[in-house]
Coordinates of C-alpha atoms in Angstrom, one line a residue:
Chain S
R1 CA 115.0 151.5 41.7
P2 CA 114.2 149.3 45.1
K3 CA 117.6 147.7 46.7
R4 CA 115.6 145.6 48.8
A5 CA 112.0 144.0 48.6
L6 CA 109.3 143.0 51.1
D7 CA 108.0 140.1 49.7
C8 CA 110.8 139.4 47.4
P9 CA 112.4 135.5 48.7
F10 CA 116.0 136.5 47.8
C11 CA 115.8 139.6 49.8
P12 CA 118.6 140.3 52.4
G13 CA 116.1 140.4 55.8
N14 CA 113.8 137.3 54.3
E15 CA 116.1 134.7 54.2
D16 CA 113.0 132.7 56.1
L17 CA 111.2 132.6 52.8
T18 CA 113.9 130.1 51.5
P19 CA 114.9 127.0 52.2
P20 CA 117.8 126.3 54.5
E21 CA 120.8 128.0 52.4
I22 CA 123.4 125.2 51.3
M23 CA 126.7 127.8 50.4
R24 CA 127.3 131.5 51.2
I25 CA 130.7 133.8 50.3
G26 CA 129.8 136.7 52.9
S27 CA 128.6 136.5 56.6
S28 CA 124.7 135.3 57.4
R29 CA 123.9 138.9 58.1
S30 CA 125.8 140.1 55.0
W31 CA 126.1 137.8 52.2
Q32 CA 127.6 138.6 48.4
I33 CA 126.0 135.0 47.1
R34 CA 123.3 132.8 48.3
V35 CA 122.6 129.2 47.2
V36 CA 119.3 127.4 48.8
P37 CA 117.0 124.7 47.0
N38 CA 114.2 125.7 45.4
R39 CA 111.1 125.8 47.2
F40 CA 109.2 124.5 43.7
P41 CA 112.1 121.9 42.2
I42 CA 111.4 120.0 39.6
L43 CA 113.7 116.9 40.8
G44 CA 113.9 115.8 44.1
D45 CA 114.1 112.4 46.5
G46 CA 111.9 109.9 44.9
E47 CA 113.5 107.1 42.7
Q48 CA 110.0 105.6 41.7
Y49 CA 110.6 103.6 38.5
T50 CA 107.1 102.3 37.4
E51 CA 105.7 100.3 34.3
D52 CA 102.0 101.5 33.2
G53 CA 100.9 99.8 30.3
L54 CA 103.2 100.8 27.7
Y55 CA 104.8 103.6 29.1
K56 CA 108.0 103.5 31.6
S57 CA 108.6 106.5 34.0
R58 CA 111.0 106.9 36.7
S59 CA 110.6 109.8 38.6
G60 CA 113.1 112.5 39.2
K61 CA 115.8 112.1 41.9
G62 CA 118.1 115.0 41.9
F63 CA 118.4 118.6 43.1
H64 CA 117.3 122.1 41.5
D65 CA 119.3 124.8 43.1
I66 CA 118.9 128.6 43.2
V67 CA 122.0 130.8 43.0
I68 CA 121.1 134.4 44.4
E69 CA 123.6 135.9 42.8
T70 CA 123.5 139.6 44.5
P71 CA 121.8 141.0 47.5
I72 CA 120.4 143.8 45.7
H73 CA 117.1 143.8 44.6
D74 CA 117.4 145.3 41.0
Q75 CA 120.6 145.0 40.2
H76 CA 120.7 143.8 36.7
I77 CA 123.6 140.9 36.2
T78 CA 125.4 143.7 33.2
E79 CA 126.2 146.0 36.3
F80 CA 128.4 143.6 38.1
S81 CA 131.4 144.2 38.9
A82 CA 134.4 141.6 37.4
D83 CA 135.1 140.5 40.5
E84 CA 131.6 139.8 41.7
M85 CA 130.9 138.0 38.7
N86 CA 134.1 135.9 39.2
L87 CA 132.2 134.8 42.2
V88 CA 129.0 133.9 40.3
I89 CA 131.3 131.6 38.3
D90 CA 133.3 130.1 41.3
I91 CA 130.3 129.2 43.4
Y92 CA 128.9 127.4 39.8
Q93 CA 132.0 125.4 39.8
T94 CA 132.4 124.5 43.7
L95 CA 128.3 123.4 43.3
M96 CA 128.6 121.8 40.1
S97 CA 131.7 119.7 41.7
K98 CA 130.1 119.0 44.6
R99 CA 126.3 117.7 42.7
N100 CA 128.5 116.0 40.3
K101 CA 130.2 113.8 43.5
T102 CA 126.5 112.6 44.5
P103 CA 125.7 109.0 43.8
G104 CA 122.9 109.1 41.0
V105 CA 123.9 112.1 39.7
R106 CA 124.6 111.9 35.6
Y107 CA 124.8 115.8 34.9
T108 CA 124.6 119.3 36.0
L109 CA 123.0 121.7 33.9
I110 CA 123.2 125.7 35.4
F111 CA 121.8 127.6 33.6
K112 CA 120.2 131.2 33.9
N113 CA 116.2 133.3 32.9
Y114 CA 116.2 136.5 32.8
G115 CA 112.6 138.2 32.0
R116 CA 109.5 136.9 32.1
R117 CA 109.9 135.9 28.4
A118 CA 112.8 134.0 29.3
G119 CA 110.9 132.0 31.8
A120 CA 112.1 134.1 35.0
S121 CA 109.4 134.3 37.6
L122 CA 111.2 136.4 40.2
K123 CA 113.2 139.5 39.4
H124 CA 115.9 139.1 41.8
S125 CA 119.1 138.2 39.5
H126 CA 119.9 134.1 40.3
S127 CA 120.6 131.9 38.4
Q128 CA 119.5 127.9 38.6
V129 CA 121.5 125.1 38.9
I130 CA 119.8 120.9 38.3
A131 CA 121.8 118.3 38.6
M132 CA 119.6 115.3 37.3
P133 CA 120.3 111.2 36.9
I134 CA 120.3 111.2 33.1
L135 CA 122.7 112.8 30.1
P136 CA 120.6 115.9 28.4
R137 CA 119.1 115.2 25.1
R138 CA 121.1 117.8 23.2
V139 CA 124.6 117.1 25.2
R140 CA 124.3 113.6 24.5
E141 CA 123.6 115.0 20.7
E142 CA 127.1 117.3 20.6
I143 CA 128.9 114.7 22.5
D144 CA 127.6 112.5 20.0
S145 CA 128.6 114.3 17.0
S146 CA 131.7 115.6 18.4
R147 CA 133.2 111.9 19.2
R148 CA 132.2 111.2 15.1
Y149 CA 134.0 114.3 14.1
Y150 CA 136.7 113.0 16.4
Q151 CA 136.9 109.6 15.2
R152 CA 137.0 110.6 11.5
H153 CA 139.5 113.4 11.3
K154 CA 141.6 112.9 14.6
S155 CA 141.0 116.9 15.7
C156 CA 138.3 118.3 18.0
I157 CA 136.1 120.2 15.8
F158 CA 136.0 123.1 18.8
C159 CA 139.5 123.7 18.2
R160 CA 139.0 123.7 14.2
I161 CA 136.2 126.1 15.3
I162 CA 137.6 128.3 16.9
A163 CA 140.9 128.4 14.6
E164 CA 138.5 129.1 11.8
E165 CA 136.1 132.0 13.7
I166 CA 139.7 134.0 14.8
K167 CA 140.9 133.6 11.3
R168 CA 138.1 134.9 9.9
K169 CA 137.4 137.1 12.5
E170 CA 133.7 138.2 11.8
R171 CA 131.7 136.4 13.6
I172 CA 133.5 136.8 17.1
V173 CA 131.7 139.7 19.3
V174 CA 135.1 139.9 21.5
D175 CA 138.0 137.5 23.2
N176 CA 140.3 137.4 25.4
D177 CA 143.4 135.2 26.2
H178 CA 141.1 132.4 27.5
F179 CA 137.5 132.8 25.4
I180 CA 136.4 133.6 22.4
G181 CA 132.6 134.5 22.6
F182 CA 130.9 135.1 19.1
V183 CA 127.9 134.1 16.9
P184 CA 127.8 131.2 15.3
Y185 CA 127.4 130.0 11.9
A186 CA 124.2 128.6 11.2
A187 CA 123.0 130.4 14.6
R188 CA 119.5 129.1 15.7
I189 CA 118.5 132.5 16.8
P190 CA 119.5 135.8 16.2
F191 CA 122.2 137.1 18.6
E192 CA 122.9 133.5 20.2
V193 CA 126.4 134.0 21.3
W194 CA 128.6 131.1 22.3
I195 CA 131.6 132.0 24.8
I196 CA 134.1 129.0 24.2
P197 CA 137.9 127.8 26.1
K198 CA 140.2 129.1 23.1
R199 CA 142.5 125.9 24.5
H200 CA 141.7 122.9 24.5
R201 CA 139.1 121.6 27.7
G202 CA 136.3 119.6 28.0
Y203 CA 135.0 120.0 31.5
F204 CA 134.0 123.5 32.7
T205 CA 135.1 122.0 36.8
A206 CA 138.3 122.1 35.7
I207 CA 138.7 125.7 34.9
T208 CA 141.7 127.8 36.7
T209 CA 141.5 130.4 38.7
E210 CA 143.0 132.8 35.8
E211 CA 140.3 131.4 33.2
R212 CA 137.7 131.5 35.7
H213 CA 138.9 135.6 35.5
A214 CA 139.1 135.6 32.5
L215 CA 135.1 134.3 32.0
A216 CA 133.6 136.2 34.3
R217 CA 135.3 139.2 32.0
I218 CA 134.1 138.0 28.6
L219 CA 130.4 136.9 29.9
L220 CA 129.8 140.7 31.5
S221 CA 131.1 141.9 27.6
V222 CA 128.7 140.2 26.1
L223 CA 126.1 140.3 28.1
R224 CA 126.3 144.0 28.7
R225 CA 126.8 144.3 24.0
T226 CA 123.2 142.6 24.1
R227 CA 121.7 144.2 26.6
I228 CA 122.7 147.7 24.6
V229 CA 121.7 146.1 21.1
L230 CA 118.6 144.7 21.9
E231 CA 117.7 146.9 24.5
D232 CA 117.9 145.1 28.0
P233 CA 116.1 141.9 26.3
P234 CA 114.9 139.2 28.5
F235 CA 117.7 136.4 27.6
N236 CA 118.6 132.5 28.8
F237 CA 121.8 131.6 29.3
F238 CA 123.5 127.6 29.7
I239 CA 127.0 126.1 29.9
H240 CA 127.3 122.5 28.5
T241 CA 130.1 121.1 29.6
G242 CA 131.5 117.3 29.5
P243 CA 129.9 114.8 32.2
S244 CA 131.7 113.8 35.0
H245 CA 131.1 109.7 34.3
L246 CA 132.1 110.3 30.5
D247 CA 135.9 110.6 29.4
V248 CA 135.3 113.5 26.4
N249 CA 138.4 115.6 27.0
R250 CA 139.8 114.7 23.8
Y251 CA 136.6 116.2 21.8
Y252 CA 134.9 118.5 23.5
H253 CA 134.6 121.4 25.0
Y254 CA 132.8 122.8 27.9
H255 CA 130.9 126.6 26.5
L256 CA 128.4 129.0 27.5
V257 CA 125.2 129.9 25.8
I258 CA 123.7 132.9 25.5
M259 CA 120.5 133.0 23.6
P260 CA 118.3 136.3 23.8
V261 CA 114.6 135.8 23.6
T262 CA 114.4 137.1 19.7
S263 CA 112.6 135.2 18.0
I264 CA 109.1 132.9 18.5
L265 CA 109.2 129.0 17.5
G266 CA 106.0 128.4 15.4
G267 CA 104.9 125.7 13.4
F268 CA 107.6 125.4 11.5
E269 CA 110.3 124.9 14.1
L270 CA 108.2 122.4 16.2
G271 CA 107.1 120.4 13.8
S272 CA 110.2 120.1 11.8
G273 CA 113.4 120.8 14.6
F274 CA 115.0 123.5 12.0
Y275 CA 115.2 126.5 13.4
V276 CA 114.7 129.9 10.5
N277 CA 116.8 132.9 11.5
Q278 CA 116.4 135.5 9.1
S279 CA 119.3 137.6 10.8
S280 CA 122.9 138.0 9.7
A281 CA 125.6 135.9 11.9
E282 CA 128.2 138.1 10.6
V283 CA 125.7 141.5 10.9
D284 CA 124.8 140.2 14.6
A285 CA 128.6 140.0 15.4
R286 CA 129.5 143.5 13.8
M287 CA 126.4 144.9 15.5
L288 CA 127.7 143.6 19.3
R289 CA 131.3 144.2 18.7
E290 CA 130.6 147.9 17.4
V291 CA 128.7 148.9 20.6
G292 CA 131.8 147.7 23.0
Chain N
R1 CA 83.4 142.2 13.8
P2 CA 85.0 142.7 10.4
K3 CA 84.2 140.2 7.6
R4 CA 87.0 142.1 5.0
A5 CA 89.7 143.7 6.3
L6 CA 90.6 147.0 3.3
D7 CA 94.8 146.1 4.1
C8 CA 94.9 142.2 4.0
P9 CA 96.5 140.5 1.8
F10 CA 94.1 137.3 2.4
C11 CA 91.3 139.3 2.0
P12 CA 88.7 138.8 -1.3
G13 CA 89.3 142.2 -3.1
N14 CA 93.1 142.3 -2.0
E15 CA 93.7 139.3 -4.2
D16 CA 96.5 141.8 -6.4
L17 CA 98.8 142.2 -2.9
T18 CA 99.3 138.7 -3.1
P19 CA 101.3 135.9 -5.5
P20 CA 99.6 134.8 -8.4
E21 CA 97.0 132.1 -7.2
I22 CA 98.7 128.1 -7.2
M23 CA 95.1 126.7 -6.1
R24 CA 91.5 127.9 -5.0
I25 CA 87.7 126.6 -4.7
G26 CA 85.3 128.5 -5.7
S27 CA 85.1 130.9 -8.3
S28 CA 87.7 133.3 -8.8
R29 CA 85.4 136.5 -7.7
S30 CA 84.0 134.2 -4.8
W31 CA 86.2 131.6 -3.4
Q32 CA 86.5 129.7 -0.5
I33 CA 90.2 129.2 -0.7
R34 CA 93.0 130.1 -2.3
V35 CA 96.1 128.7 -2.4
V36 CA 99.3 131.4 -2.9
P37 CA 102.9 130.8 -2.6
N38 CA 104.1 133.1 0.5
R39 CA 105.8 136.5 -0.3
F40 CA 108.7 136.2 1.8
P41 CA 109.2 132.7 1.4
I42 CA 112.1 130.9 3.9
L43 CA 112.6 128.3 0.7
G44 CA 113.2 129.5 -3.0
D45 CA 115.0 128.6 -6.4
G46 CA 118.3 128.8 -5.1
E47 CA 120.8 125.1 -5.4
Q48 CA 123.7 126.6 -4.0
Y49 CA 126.1 124.5 -2.1
T50 CA 129.4 126.7 -0.6
E51 CA 131.8 125.7 1.5
D52 CA 133.2 128.2 3.4
G53 CA 136.2 127.1 5.3
L54 CA 134.8 124.7 7.7
Y55 CA 131.4 125.1 6.6
K56 CA 129.4 124.1 4.1
S57 CA 125.7 125.6 3.0
R58 CA 123.5 124.6 0.9
S59 CA 120.9 127.2 -0.2
G60 CA 116.9 126.2 0.1
K61 CA 115.8 125.0 -2.4
G62 CA 111.6 124.6 -2.0
F63 CA 108.5 126.0 -2.2
H64 CA 106.3 127.8 0.8
D65 CA 103.2 128.2 0.0
I66 CA 99.8 129.6 1.9
V67 CA 96.6 128.2 2.3
I68 CA 94.1 131.2 2.7
E69 CA 91.3 129.1 4.6
T70 CA 88.7 131.0 4.5
P71 CA 87.6 134.4 2.8
I72 CA 86.2 135.7 6.1
H73 CA 88.7 138.0 7.6
D74 CA 87.4 137.4 11.1
Q75 CA 86.6 133.7 11.2
H76 CA 88.4 132.0 13.9
I77 CA 89.3 128.3 12.8
T78 CA 86.5 126.7 15.7
E79 CA 84.3 128.8 13.3
F80 CA 84.6 126.7 11.0
S81 CA 81.6 123.9 9.5
A82 CA 82.8 120.6 8.9
D83 CA 82.2 121.0 5.6
E84 CA 84.6 124.2 5.1
M85 CA 87.3 121.9 7.2
N86 CA 87.0 119.3 5.0
L87 CA 87.7 121.5 2.1
V88 CA 90.7 122.6 4.0
I89 CA 92.0 118.9 4.8
D90 CA 91.3 118.2 1.3
I91 CA 93.7 121.1 -0.2
Y92 CA 96.6 120.1 2.0
Q93 CA 96.8 116.5 0.5
T94 CA 96.4 118.2 -3.0
L95 CA 99.0 119.9 -2.8
M96 CA 101.6 118.2 -0.4
S97 CA 100.8 115.1 -3.4
K98 CA 102.0 117.9 -5.6
R99 CA 104.7 118.9 -4.1
N100 CA 105.8 116.0 -2.9
K101 CA 105.9 115.2 -6.7
T102 CA 109.0 117.8 -7.4
P103 CA 112.4 116.9 -7.7
G104 CA 114.1 117.6 -5.1
V105 CA 111.1 117.9 -2.4
R106 CA 111.9 115.3 0.1
Y107 CA 109.2 116.8 2.9
T108 CA 106.2 118.6 3.1
L109 CA 105.3 119.8 6.7
I110 CA 101.8 121.6 6.6
F111 CA 101.4 123.6 9.7
K112 CA 99.4 126.5 11.2
N113 CA 100.1 129.2 13.5
Y114 CA 97.4 131.2 15.3
G115 CA 97.9 134.1 17.4
R116 CA 101.0 136.4 17.5
R117 CA 102.6 134.2 20.0
A118 CA 102.4 131.3 18.0
G119 CA 104.4 133.0 15.1
A120 CA 101.3 134.5 13.3
S121 CA 101.8 137.7 12.0
L122 CA 98.6 138.0 10.4
K123 CA 95.2 137.3 11.8
H124 CA 93.2 136.4 8.8
S125 CA 93.4 132.9 9.1
H126 CA 95.7 130.6 7.4
S127 CA 98.2 128.2 6.9
Q128 CA 101.9 127.4 5.5
V129 CA 103.1 124.6 3.5
I130 CA 106.3 124.1 3.1
A131 CA 108.3 121.9 0.9
M132 CA 112.2 120.9 1.3
P133 CA 114.9 119.5 0.8
I134 CA 116.4 117.6 3.4
L135 CA 114.0 115.6 6.0
P136 CA 113.0 117.6 9.1
R137 CA 115.4 116.6 12.3
R138 CA 112.0 115.4 14.3
V139 CA 110.3 113.4 11.2
R140 CA 113.5 111.6 10.9
E141 CA 114.1 110.8 15.0
E142 CA 110.4 110.1 15.4
I143 CA 110.8 107.1 11.9
D144 CA 114.1 106.0 12.8
S145 CA 112.4 105.2 16.9
S146 CA 109.0 104.1 15.2
R147 CA 111.9 101.5 12.9
R148 CA 113.7 100.2 15.4
Y149 CA 110.5 99.7 17.7
Y150 CA 109.1 97.2 15.1
Q151 CA 113.1 95.8 14.4
R152 CA 112.9 95.0 18.1
H153 CA 109.0 93.9 18.4
K154 CA 107.6 93.5 15.5
S155 CA 104.6 95.7 16.2
C156 CA 103.4 99.3 15.2
I157 CA 104.9 101.4 17.9
F158 CA 101.5 103.8 17.0
C159 CA 99.1 100.8 17.2
R160 CA 100.6 99.8 20.1
I161 CA 100.1 103.6 22.0
I162 CA 96.2 103.7 20.2
A163 CA 95.3 100.5 21.3
E164 CA 97.0 101.2 24.8
E165 CA 95.1 105.0 24.7
I166 CA 92.1 103.1 24.0
K167 CA 92.3 101.2 26.9
R168 CA 93.0 103.2 29.6
K169 CA 90.8 105.8 28.3
E170 CA 92.0 108.7 30.5
R171 CA 94.0 110.6 28.1
I172 CA 91.2 110.7 25.3
V173 CA 89.9 113.8 24.7
V174 CA 87.5 112.8 21.7
D175 CA 87.5 110.3 19.2
N176 CA 85.4 108.5 15.8
D177 CA 85.4 105.9 13.6
H178 CA 88.6 106.9 12.5
F179 CA 90.7 108.9 14.3
I180 CA 91.7 109.0 18.2
G181 CA 92.5 112.6 20.1
F182 CA 94.2 112.3 22.9
V183 CA 97.1 114.2 25.2
P184 CA 100.1 111.9 25.0
Y185 CA 101.8 110.1 28.4
A186 CA 104.9 112.7 29.3
A187 CA 103.0 115.3 26.9
R188 CA 106.2 118.1 26.6
I189 CA 103.6 120.8 27.3
P190 CA 100.4 121.1 28.7
F191 CA 97.3 120.3 26.5
E192 CA 99.2 119.3 23.2
V193 CA 96.8 117.1 21.8
W194 CA 97.8 114.5 18.9
I195 CA 95.1 113.4 16.9
I196 CA 96.5 109.6 14.8
P197 CA 94.2 107.4 12.5
K198 CA 93.6 104.5 14.3
R199 CA 93.8 101.7 11.5
H200 CA 97.5 101.7 10.6
R201 CA 98.8 104.4 8.0
G202 CA 101.7 105.7 7.1
Y203 CA 100.6 108.4 5.0
F204 CA 98.3 111.4 5.0
T205 CA 98.1 111.5 1.5
A206 CA 96.5 108.5 1.5
I207 CA 93.6 109.4 3.4
T208 CA 90.2 108.1 1.9
T209 CA 87.5 110.7 1.4
E210 CA 86.0 109.1 4.6
E211 CA 88.7 109.5 6.8
R212 CA 89.3 113.1 5.6
H213 CA 85.5 114.5 6.8
A214 CA 86.5 111.7 9.8
L215 CA 89.8 113.8 10.4
A216 CA 87.8 117.1 9.9
R217 CA 85.4 116.6 12.6
I218 CA 87.9 115.9 15.3
L219 CA 90.3 118.3 14.0
L220 CA 86.9 120.9 14.7
S221 CA 86.1 119.2 18.1
V222 CA 89.9 119.1 19.9
L223 CA 90.1 122.7 18.4
R224 CA 87.0 124.1 19.9
R225 CA 87.7 123.1 23.4
T226 CA 91.2 123.8 23.8
R227 CA 89.7 127.3 22.3
I228 CA 87.1 126.9 25.6
V229 CA 89.4 125.5 28.5
L230 CA 92.5 127.7 27.6
E231 CA 90.1 130.9 26.4
D232 CA 91.3 131.6 22.7
P233 CA 95.0 130.3 23.3
P234 CA 97.7 130.8 20.9
F235 CA 98.3 127.6 19.4
N236 CA 100.0 125.7 16.5
F237 CA 99.6 122.6 14.7
F238 CA 101.4 120.4 12.7
I239 CA 100.8 116.9 10.7
H240 CA 103.7 114.5 10.7
T241 CA 103.5 111.9 8.1
G242 CA 105.7 109.4 5.9
P243 CA 108.1 111.2 3.3
S244 CA 107.4 109.6 0.2
H245 CA 111.2 108.7 -1.0
L246 CA 110.7 105.9 2.3
D247 CA 108.2 103.2 3.0
V248 CA 107.5 103.6 6.6
N249 CA 104.3 101.9 6.2
R250 CA 105.2 99.1 8.3
Y251 CA 106.1 101.4 11.8
Y252 CA 104.6 104.8 10.8
H253 CA 101.2 106.4 11.6
Y254 CA 100.5 110.1 10.6
H255 CA 99.9 112.4 12.7
L256 CA 98.6 115.8 13.7
V257 CA 99.9 117.6 16.6
I258 CA 98.2 120.5 18.3
M259 CA 100.0 122.5 20.4
P260 CA 99.1 126.1 22.7
V261 CA 101.1 128.1 23.7
T262 CA 100.6 127.2 27.5
S263 CA 104.8 127.7 28.5
I264 CA 108.0 129.1 28.0
L265 CA 110.7 127.7 27.3
G266 CA 113.4 128.7 29.7
G267 CA 117.1 127.8 30.4
F268 CA 116.4 124.5 31.0
E269 CA 114.5 123.9 28.4
L270 CA 116.9 125.4 26.3
G271 CA 119.8 123.7 27.5
S272 CA 118.9 120.3 28.2
G273 CA 115.9 119.4 25.3
F274 CA 114.0 118.1 27.7
Y275 CA 110.4 120.0 28.8
V276 CA 109.1 120.8 32.0
N277 CA 105.4 119.9 32.2
Q278 CA 103.8 120.7 35.3
S279 CA 100.5 119.9 34.1
S280 CA 99.0 116.2 34.0
A281 CA 98.2 114.7 30.9
E282 CA 95.0 112.9 32.6
V283 CA 93.7 115.9 34.2
D284 CA 94.1 118.1 30.5
A285 CA 92.5 114.9 28.6
R286 CA 89.5 115.3 31.1
M287 CA 89.3 119.2 31.3
L288 CA 89.1 119.2 27.3
R289 CA 86.8 115.6 27.3
E290 CA 84.6 117.5 29.7
V291 CA 83.6 120.9 27.5
G292 CA 82.5 118.8 24.7

């Protein structure tokens, strides 16, 4: 297993293959984590607005950064120590806070693709941070729905879900003082797992040091269990959080969603927007729980 | 190339491997098309409603049928004659009309998966018809949006798109008297193609004989072009139409959407609900146009 790869732009010694560094943990010769702009960003400097007949378009102004999570070429994220994972989450928080302060940024999405079938083109462990000028559709839907729930019931839907799951136990994979990791009721795909703060927390950027360590531990635990049960599957994860320009503190919890690549979207899913999940959340959760 | 496969449940001679036939074109010994219930339906007879703590669930009541489009095991859909394709569309129309009349059915979704990576588990050419008790989320979004457009502009958004595309020509792949096939502006994935009636038509079930023949021809033409340009890609198609319990005739056009499997959804798409399409609709359309 190669610790370094000659042609990998994320390996030590190849720092000149990436654009200039934005952040770093460690010294420039012996770094632990680097943040660099993506060489092929999906968002850039442009702020052009065009009306082309019926259609209106806006060029994507924003940032597309890469978090190189480890100097070791072949280190799987589940092989990170809790301290190493804590540093990655620390970088997420710092970078998201920085990007959120940039004028024009409406939302910063942090996500990871692992494995080719999950969209990763490079093997060296990394995640991506995209700061964009509009609120993503999925986040807007969650915020709108939870706001409506709050208006009707005078309570936070996420707090209620957490209480329900803790009472029922059967969909919980693992929990600690600050977070639960569970397979959601009506999960979209087999082995989908949500990691969510137990206490009412709208914004990932407001995470405390203690919470950050707890998140690192539970994320490692869920990813390790998933790796064992599904035999090193490709997977994606992403963080959904309150956007800095809205006050969602009363009715929203930030959360991290892990989606292993366990199914193929067919014409039914594409045409309807519904997901067929042949698995049972309770059985999936038990399998993940029992390999602990 | 095998015309028949011994273990294929859709091949002539193996009719006893499927549940009893619902419809047929041709004699029972020498059929052209058969419609049978799916042996593994995603919807069934149940109509149970449960409240499980916080969560409410309804078991799926509906129908899940298979259209076996040809008796020939290895016939690719692009090898159908225009008359054969016309019969398939005829069956779609008849079956959708039948299912729409069943009490409790709110929407009938017709779709095809071709190739394993598009979700097809059997090679023998077939499509699927799912009649369900709720309006699919994607269809509801289209209807809501086009209704709002109509209220604001007093015109049908689909009619305006068609006029715009015909004027511009550059995104059109092929057209005939009744339909245009085009790569939509801001297509979600490379080589996505919409086939849409030129004249104002809300409901697929109201298609005339002449229109049906025209749809068969344009669908074959688009699929053949896609097969050549993308070298026999896996693909999905589905039909979006007005639901029979709503009157959408003023502001909606039924349409058929073809989505070849040309990209992988990663954490960005899953987390945001936005699609990154690195291709250009105009270039995709020209490539499909030029192989004609």
